[in-house]
Amino acid sequence: MRRPLVAGNWKMNGSRASIKALLDGIKQGIGAVTRAEVVVCAPYIYLPDVEAQLSGSPVAWGAQNLSTEASGAYTGEISASMLLDFHCRYVIVGHSERRSLYGETDAVVAKKFAVARAAGLVPILCVGETLAEREQGITEQVVARQLQAVIDLEGVAALAAGVIAYEPVWAIGTGKTASPEQAQEVHAFIRRRIAASDAAVAEKVQILYGGSMNAANAAALLAQADIDGGLIGGASLKAEDFLTICRAAN
Ligand code: PGA
């Protein structure tokens, strides 16, 4: 049985004060969530605060990005070892906003996956098609290409050390969620695709859905056979909504 995983992706939101209040709320309500793993991915600068507040709690934390490089003259970058200094367990790689706004290619994303894994972090690899790609009927090709970049660099077995998040770009931050059936179809495709190379890895790897998942639609999405959890943006900024999703995953 795959353990359910709910990861909050705060993106570039919050302040020291609002994050403290959010984490107080999550910590108060998380007691009943015993089966699902819960993670928050914070802006880098708040990671020391997040570590201080969550240490000893059942909630893990992580970052939203990392450098492909280990150290050196890379102004503004943050390395895997820096994230480990603050006991991050997870790091998101290849989020569609990084791909589209910061030009991260499949090759860069694959390198980030590799660097995170080598450091002992759990990379959350985001894949997903744009609306235009869906309308052209090439969703599966796009997702397969994004996955293949990691498999080519690292081998299929490496996927088991990470988590995959299927995030249709048209559903991110738009309030337009993929229907449970639409999401399940792509999740099942991803798992079949991995199974073609390695059935054990396919059975083991957690595949999260992301894109306007919220307190109202989470249960139906999470009830799908191949949806193992969620990557939550907007709804992860409200403790009660995030906790409702965590309980649904539980
Ligand atoms: P959203 O974002 O839940 O606000 O749509 C999800 C994500 O981008 O990870």
Short mmCIF file of N, CA and C in Angstrom, two decimals, residues 5-136:
data_model
loop_
_atom_site.label_atom_id
_atom_site.label_comp_id
_atom_site.label_asym_id
_atom_site.label_seq_id
_atom_site.Cartn_x
_atom_site.Cartn_y
_atom_site.Cartn_z
N LEU A 5 0.18 11.08 0.65
CA LEU A 5 1.06 12.22 0.92
C LEU A 5 0.34 13.50 0.50
N VAL A 6 0.31 14.45 1.41
CA VAL A 6 -0.27 15.75 1.07
C VAL A 6 0.82 16.80 1.27
N ALA A 7 1.15 17.51 0.20
CA ALA A 7 2.21 18.51 0.25
C ALA A 7 1.63 19.88 -0.06
N GLY A 8 1.90 20.83 0.82
CA GLY A 8 1.49 22.21 0.56
C GLY A 8 2.61 22.92 -0.18
N ASN A 9 2.23 23.62 -1.23
CA ASN A 9 3.21 24.44 -1.97
C ASN A 9 2.79 25.89 -1.78
N TRP A 10 3.48 26.55 -0.85
CA TRP A 10 3.07 27.92 -0.50
C TRP A 10 3.43 28.94 -1.59
N LYS A 11 4.28 28.54 -2.52
CA LYS A 11 4.76 29.47 -3.55
C LYS A 11 5.34 30.73 -2.87
N MET A 12 5.23 31.88 -3.51
CA MET A 12 5.83 33.09 -2.92
C MET A 12 4.76 33.86 -2.13
N ASN A 13 4.24 33.19 -1.10
CA ASN A 13 3.18 33.78 -0.29
C ASN A 13 3.56 33.75 1.17
N GLY A 14 2.97 34.68 1.92
CA GLY A 14 3.10 34.67 3.36
C GLY A 14 4.11 35.66 3.89
N SER A 15 4.12 35.73 5.21
CA SER A 15 5.07 36.58 5.95
C SER A 15 5.47 35.77 7.17
N ARG A 16 6.45 36.25 7.91
CA ARG A 16 6.83 35.50 9.13
C ARG A 16 5.60 35.30 10.01
N ALA A 17 4.81 36.39 10.14
CA ALA A 17 3.66 36.32 11.05
C ALA A 17 2.58 35.38 10.51
N SER A 18 2.28 35.48 9.22
CA SER A 18 1.18 34.65 8.70
C SER A 18 1.59 33.17 8.68
N ILE A 19 2.87 32.91 8.42
CA ILE A 19 3.33 31.52 8.40
C ILE A 19 3.29 30.92 9.80
N LYS A 20 3.65 31.74 10.78
CA LYS A 20 3.58 31.24 12.17
C LYS A 20 2.15 30.85 12.51
N ALA A 21 1.21 31.71 12.14
CA ALA A 21 -0.21 31.44 12.44
C ALA A 21 -0.70 30.20 11.68
N LEU A 22 -0.30 30.09 10.42
CA LEU A 22 -0.70 28.94 9.61
C LEU A 22 -0.19 27.63 10.24
N LEU A 23 1.10 27.64 10.62
CA LEU A 23 1.66 26.41 11.19
C LEU A 23 1.07 26.11 12.56
N ASP A 24 0.75 27.13 13.34
CA ASP A 24 0.07 26.89 14.63
C ASP A 24 -1.24 26.17 14.37
N GLY A 25 -1.97 26.64 13.36
CA GLY A 25 -3.26 26.02 13.03
C GLY A 25 -3.10 24.58 12.57
N ILE A 26 -2.11 24.34 11.72
CA ILE A 26 -1.89 22.98 11.20
C ILE A 26 -1.49 22.05 12.35
N LYS A 27 -0.58 22.52 13.20
CA LYS A 27 -0.13 21.67 14.31
C LYS A 27 -1.27 21.32 15.26
N GLN A 28 -2.16 22.29 15.47
CA GLN A 28 -3.30 22.02 16.36
C GLN A 28 -4.22 20.95 15.80
N GLY A 29 -4.39 20.95 14.50
CA GLY A 29 -5.39 20.04 13.92
C GLY A 29 -4.84 18.75 13.36
N ILE A 30 -3.53 18.58 13.33
CA ILE A 30 -2.94 17.48 12.58
C ILE A 30 -3.01 16.15 13.34
N GLY A 31 -3.33 16.22 14.62
CA GLY A 31 -3.30 15.03 15.48
C GLY A 31 -4.04 13.84 14.90
N ALA A 32 -5.17 14.10 14.27
CA ALA A 32 -6.01 13.01 13.78
C ALA A 32 -5.46 12.40 12.48
N VAL A 33 -4.49 13.08 11.87
CA VAL A 33 -3.93 12.57 10.61
C VAL A 33 -2.75 11.67 10.94
N THR A 34 -3.02 10.37 10.96
CA THR A 34 -1.98 9.46 11.41
C THR A 34 -1.39 8.64 10.27
N ARG A 35 -2.16 8.47 9.20
CA ARG A 35 -1.69 7.60 8.12
C ARG A 35 -1.00 8.40 7.03
N ALA A 36 -1.60 9.53 6.65
CA ALA A 36 -1.03 10.32 5.56
C ALA A 36 0.21 11.07 6.04
N GLU A 37 1.18 11.19 5.14
CA GLU A 37 2.33 12.06 5.44
C GLU A 37 1.97 13.48 4.98
N VAL A 38 2.34 14.44 5.79
CA VAL A 38 2.00 15.83 5.50
C VAL A 38 3.28 16.65 5.43
N VAL A 39 3.37 17.48 4.40
CA VAL A 39 4.59 18.25 4.14
C VAL A 39 4.19 19.68 3.78
N VAL A 40 4.98 20.64 4.19
CA VAL A 40 4.80 22.00 3.67
C VAL A 40 6.09 22.44 2.97
N CYS A 41 5.95 22.99 1.78
CA CYS A 41 7.11 23.48 1.02
C CYS A 41 7.09 25.01 1.06
N ALA A 42 8.04 25.53 1.80
CA ALA A 42 8.05 26.95 2.16
C ALA A 42 9.01 27.74 1.29
N PRO A 43 8.82 29.05 1.20
CA PRO A 43 9.87 29.89 0.60
C PRO A 43 11.17 29.70 1.39
N TYR A 44 12.29 29.67 0.67
CA TYR A 44 13.59 29.41 1.32
C TYR A 44 13.79 30.20 2.61
N ILE A 45 13.49 31.49 2.53
CA ILE A 45 13.87 32.39 3.62
C ILE A 45 13.16 32.05 4.93
N TYR A 46 12.04 31.36 4.83
CA TYR A 46 11.30 31.01 6.05
C TYR A 46 11.64 29.62 6.56
N LEU A 47 12.53 28.91 5.88
CA LEU A 47 12.82 27.53 6.31
C LEU A 47 13.35 27.45 7.74
N PRO A 48 14.20 28.39 8.20
CA PRO A 48 14.61 28.29 9.60
C PRO A 48 13.43 28.40 10.57
N ASP A 49 12.50 29.30 10.28
CA ASP A 49 11.31 29.44 11.12
C ASP A 49 10.47 28.17 11.07
N VAL A 50 10.31 27.62 9.87
CA VAL A 50 9.48 26.42 9.70
C VAL A 50 10.12 25.26 10.46
N GLU A 51 11.43 25.13 10.34
CA GLU A 51 12.12 24.05 11.06
C GLU A 51 11.89 24.19 12.57
N ALA A 52 12.06 25.43 13.06
CA ALA A 52 11.90 25.64 14.51
C ALA A 52 10.48 25.30 14.95
N GLN A 53 9.52 25.64 14.12
CA GLN A 53 8.13 25.42 14.53
C GLN A 53 7.67 23.98 14.35
N LEU A 54 8.22 23.28 13.38
CA LEU A 54 7.71 21.93 13.08
C LEU A 54 8.55 20.80 13.65
N SER A 55 9.76 21.11 14.13
CA SER A 55 10.59 20.04 14.70
C SER A 55 9.80 19.33 15.79
N GLY A 56 9.81 18.03 15.75
CA GLY A 56 9.10 17.24 16.76
C GLY A 56 7.63 17.05 16.45
N SER A 57 7.14 17.69 15.40
CA SER A 57 5.73 17.51 15.00
C SER A 57 5.69 16.45 13.89
N PRO A 58 4.50 15.94 13.57
CA PRO A 58 4.44 14.95 12.48
C PRO A 58 4.52 15.58 11.09
N VAL A 59 4.61 16.88 11.00
CA VAL A 59 4.61 17.55 9.70
C VAL A 59 6.05 17.74 9.22
N ALA A 60 6.33 17.29 8.01
CA ALA A 60 7.66 17.47 7.41
C ALA A 60 7.67 18.76 6.60
N TRP A 61 8.87 19.19 6.20
CA TRP A 61 8.95 20.42 5.42
C TRP A 61 9.96 20.27 4.29
N GLY A 62 9.84 21.19 3.35
CA GLY A 62 10.74 21.13 2.21
C GLY A 62 10.76 22.47 1.50
N ALA A 63 11.48 22.49 0.38
CA ALA A 63 11.64 23.71 -0.40
C ALA A 63 10.91 23.55 -1.74
N GLN A 64 10.88 24.62 -2.48
CA GLN A 64 10.13 24.65 -3.74
C GLN A 64 11.02 24.55 -4.96
N ASN A 65 12.33 24.50 -4.72
CA ASN A 65 13.29 24.53 -5.82
C ASN A 65 14.66 24.29 -5.20
N LEU A 66 15.65 23.97 -6.02
CA LEU A 66 17.04 23.93 -5.57
C LEU A 66 17.95 24.13 -6.77
N SER A 67 19.22 24.38 -6.48
CA SER A 67 20.19 24.58 -7.56
C SER A 67 20.62 23.23 -8.14
N THR A 68 21.03 23.26 -9.38
CA THR A 68 21.64 22.05 -9.97
C THR A 68 23.08 21.88 -9.48
N GLU A 69 23.64 22.94 -8.87
CA GLU A 69 25.06 22.93 -8.50
C GLU A 69 25.23 22.72 -7.00
N ALA A 70 26.43 22.26 -6.61
CA ALA A 70 26.68 21.95 -5.21
C ALA A 70 27.10 23.17 -4.40
N SER A 71 27.91 24.04 -5.02
CA SER A 71 28.34 25.26 -4.32
C SER A 71 29.11 26.10 -5.33
N GLY A 72 29.41 27.34 -4.96
CA GLY A 72 30.24 28.15 -5.84
C GLY A 72 29.57 29.43 -6.29
N ALA A 73 30.05 29.95 -7.42
CA ALA A 73 29.65 31.28 -7.88
C ALA A 73 28.32 31.21 -8.64
N TYR A 74 27.25 31.05 -7.89
CA TYR A 74 25.90 30.95 -8.47
C TYR A 74 24.98 31.88 -7.69
N THR A 75 25.15 33.17 -7.94
CA THR A 75 24.47 34.20 -7.14
C THR A 75 22.96 33.95 -7.09
N GLY A 76 22.44 33.94 -5.88
CA GLY A 76 21.00 33.82 -5.68
C GLY A 76 20.50 32.39 -5.61
N GLU A 77 21.38 31.42 -5.76
CA GLU A 77 20.95 30.02 -5.77
C GLU A 77 21.06 29.39 -4.38
N ILE A 78 20.34 28.30 -4.19
CA ILE A 78 20.32 27.56 -2.93
C ILE A 78 20.59 26.09 -3.25
N SER A 79 21.57 25.50 -2.55
CA SER A 79 21.96 24.12 -2.87
C SER A 79 21.22 23.10 -2.02
N ALA A 80 21.33 21.86 -2.46
CA ALA A 80 20.73 20.75 -1.70
C ALA A 80 21.29 20.67 -0.29
N SER A 81 22.61 20.88 -0.14
CA SER A 81 23.18 20.74 1.21
C SER A 81 22.68 21.85 2.13
N MET A 82 22.37 23.02 1.56
CA MET A 82 21.79 24.09 2.38
C MET A 82 20.40 23.70 2.88
N LEU A 83 19.65 23.03 2.01
CA LEU A 83 18.31 22.58 2.43
C LEU A 83 18.43 21.53 3.54
N LEU A 84 19.45 20.68 3.41
CA LEU A 84 19.64 19.65 4.45
C LEU A 84 20.05 20.28 5.78
N ASP A 85 20.75 21.42 5.70
CA ASP A 85 21.14 22.13 6.92
C ASP A 85 19.91 22.51 7.75
N PHE A 86 18.79 22.69 7.05
CA PHE A 86 17.54 23.05 7.76
C PHE A 86 16.57 21.87 7.77
N HIS A 87 17.17 20.67 7.61
CA HIS A 87 16.43 19.41 7.76
C HIS A 87 15.19 19.32 6.89
N CYS A 88 15.30 19.88 5.69
CA CYS A 88 14.24 19.64 4.71
C CYS A 88 14.25 18.17 4.35
N ARG A 89 13.07 17.59 4.15
CA ARG A 89 13.03 16.21 3.66
C ARG A 89 12.68 16.20 2.16
N TYR A 90 11.89 17.18 1.74
CA TYR A 90 11.37 17.20 0.36
C TYR A 90 11.83 18.44 -0.39
N VAL A 91 11.82 18.35 -1.70
CA VAL A 91 12.00 19.55 -2.54
C VAL A 91 11.21 19.35 -3.84
N ILE A 92 10.46 20.38 -4.21
CA ILE A 92 9.72 20.33 -5.47
C ILE A 92 10.70 20.61 -6.61
N VAL A 93 10.63 19.83 -7.66
CA VAL A 93 11.42 20.13 -8.87
C VAL A 93 10.52 20.15 -10.09
N GLY A 94 10.78 21.11 -10.97
CA GLY A 94 10.07 21.15 -12.24
C GLY A 94 8.63 21.62 -12.14
N HIS A 95 8.33 22.41 -11.11
CA HIS A 95 6.97 22.98 -11.06
C HIS A 95 6.73 23.76 -12.35
N SER A 96 5.49 23.77 -12.83
CA SER A 96 5.22 24.41 -14.14
C SER A 96 5.57 25.89 -14.12
N GLU A 97 5.48 26.52 -12.94
CA GLU A 97 5.88 27.95 -12.90
C GLU A 97 7.39 28.10 -13.10
N ARG A 98 8.16 27.16 -12.61
CA ARG A 98 9.61 27.20 -12.84
C ARG A 98 9.90 26.92 -14.32
N ARG A 99 9.15 25.98 -14.86
CA ARG A 99 9.39 25.64 -16.27
C ARG A 99 9.02 26.83 -17.17
N SER A 100 7.84 27.44 -16.92
CA SER A 100 7.38 28.45 -17.87
C SER A 100 7.95 29.83 -17.58
N LEU A 101 8.11 30.20 -16.32
CA LEU A 101 8.57 31.57 -16.01
C LEU A 101 10.08 31.68 -15.91
N TYR A 102 10.75 30.59 -15.57
CA TYR A 102 12.21 30.65 -15.36
C TYR A 102 12.96 29.74 -16.32
N GLY A 103 12.28 29.29 -17.36
CA GLY A 103 12.95 28.59 -18.44
C GLY A 103 13.57 27.26 -18.08
N GLU A 104 13.05 26.58 -17.08
CA GLU A 104 13.65 25.29 -16.73
C GLU A 104 13.22 24.23 -17.76
N THR A 105 14.20 23.67 -18.39
CA THR A 105 13.95 22.64 -19.41
C THR A 105 13.83 21.26 -18.74
N ASP A 106 13.38 20.29 -19.51
CA ASP A 106 13.33 18.91 -19.00
C ASP A 106 14.70 18.47 -18.48
N ALA A 107 15.76 18.88 -19.18
CA ALA A 107 17.11 18.46 -18.79
C ALA A 107 17.52 19.10 -17.45
N VAL A 108 17.18 20.37 -17.28
CA VAL A 108 17.49 21.04 -16.00
C VAL A 108 16.70 20.38 -14.87
N VAL A 109 15.45 20.12 -15.13
CA VAL A 109 14.60 19.50 -14.10
C VAL A 109 15.15 18.12 -13.73
N ALA A 110 15.57 17.37 -14.74
CA ALA A 110 16.14 16.04 -14.47
C ALA A 110 17.40 16.16 -13.61
N LYS A 111 18.22 17.16 -13.91
CA LYS A 111 19.45 17.35 -13.11
C LYS A 111 19.08 17.70 -11.67
N LYS A 112 18.06 18.55 -11.50
CA LYS A 112 17.63 18.91 -10.14
C LYS A 112 17.12 17.68 -9.39
N PHE A 113 16.38 16.83 -10.10
CA PHE A 113 15.90 15.59 -9.49
C PHE A 113 17.11 14.77 -9.02
N ALA A 114 18.11 14.66 -9.89
CA ALA A 114 19.29 13.85 -9.58
C ALA A 114 20.06 14.41 -8.39
N VAL A 115 20.23 15.73 -8.40
CA VAL A 115 20.99 16.38 -7.32
C VAL A 115 20.26 16.21 -5.98
N ALA A 116 18.95 16.37 -6.00
CA ALA A 116 18.16 16.23 -4.77
C ALA A 116 18.27 14.80 -4.24
N ARG A 117 18.12 13.85 -5.14
CA ARG A 117 18.15 12.44 -4.74
C ARG A 117 19.53 12.06 -4.19
N ALA A 118 20.56 12.54 -4.87
CA ALA A 118 21.92 12.22 -4.42
C ALA A 118 22.18 12.76 -3.02
N ALA A 119 21.52 13.87 -2.70
CA ALA A 119 21.72 14.48 -1.38
C ALA A 119 20.86 13.80 -0.31
N GLY A 120 19.94 12.95 -0.73
CA GLY A 120 19.06 12.30 0.24
C GLY A 120 17.75 13.04 0.46
N LEU A 121 17.51 14.07 -0.36
CA LEU A 121 16.21 14.73 -0.33
C LEU A 121 15.22 13.92 -1.17
N VAL A 122 13.94 14.07 -0.91
CA VAL A 122 12.93 13.43 -1.75
C VAL A 122 12.42 14.46 -2.75
N PRO A 123 12.77 14.31 -4.03
CA PRO A 123 12.27 15.26 -5.01
C PRO A 123 10.80 14.99 -5.35
N ILE A 124 10.02 16.03 -5.42
CA ILE A 124 8.63 15.94 -5.90
C ILE A 124 8.66 16.47 -7.33
N LEU A 125 8.63 15.54 -8.28
CA LEU A 125 8.79 15.88 -9.69
C LEU A 125 7.44 16.24 -10.31
N CYS A 126 7.31 17.50 -10.73
CA CYS A 126 6.03 17.94 -11.32
C CYS A 126 6.04 17.74 -12.83
N VAL A 127 4.95 17.18 -13.31
CA VAL A 127 4.75 17.02 -14.76
C VAL A 127 3.33 17.47 -15.07
N GLY A 128 3.09 17.82 -16.31
CA GLY A 128 1.72 18.18 -16.68
C GLY A 128 1.68 18.99 -17.96
N GLU A 129 0.53 18.92 -18.61
CA GLU A 129 0.36 19.56 -19.91
C GLU A 129 -0.33 20.91 -19.79
N THR A 130 -0.11 21.77 -20.76
CA THR A 130 -0.84 23.03 -20.84
C THR A 130 -2.21 22.77 -21.47
N LEU A 131 -3.04 23.80 -21.45
CA LEU A 131 -4.37 23.66 -22.06
C LEU A 131 -4.24 23.39 -23.56
N ALA A 132 -3.32 24.12 -24.21
CA ALA A 132 -3.14 23.93 -25.66
C ALA A 132 -2.71 22.48 -25.95
N GLU A 133 -1.84 21.95 -25.12
CA GLU A 133 -1.37 20.58 -25.33
C GLU A 133 -2.52 19.58 -25.13
N ARG A 134 -3.34 19.83 -24.11
CA ARG A 134 -4.50 18.94 -23.89
C ARG A 134 -5.43 18.99 -25.10
N GLU A 135 -5.67 20.22 -25.58
CA GLU A 135 -6.61 20.35 -26.71
C GLU A 135 -6.05 19.71 -27.98
N GLN A 136 -4.73 19.69 -28.09
CA GLN A 136 -4.12 19.00 -29.24
C GLN A 136 -4.09 17.48 -29.07
#
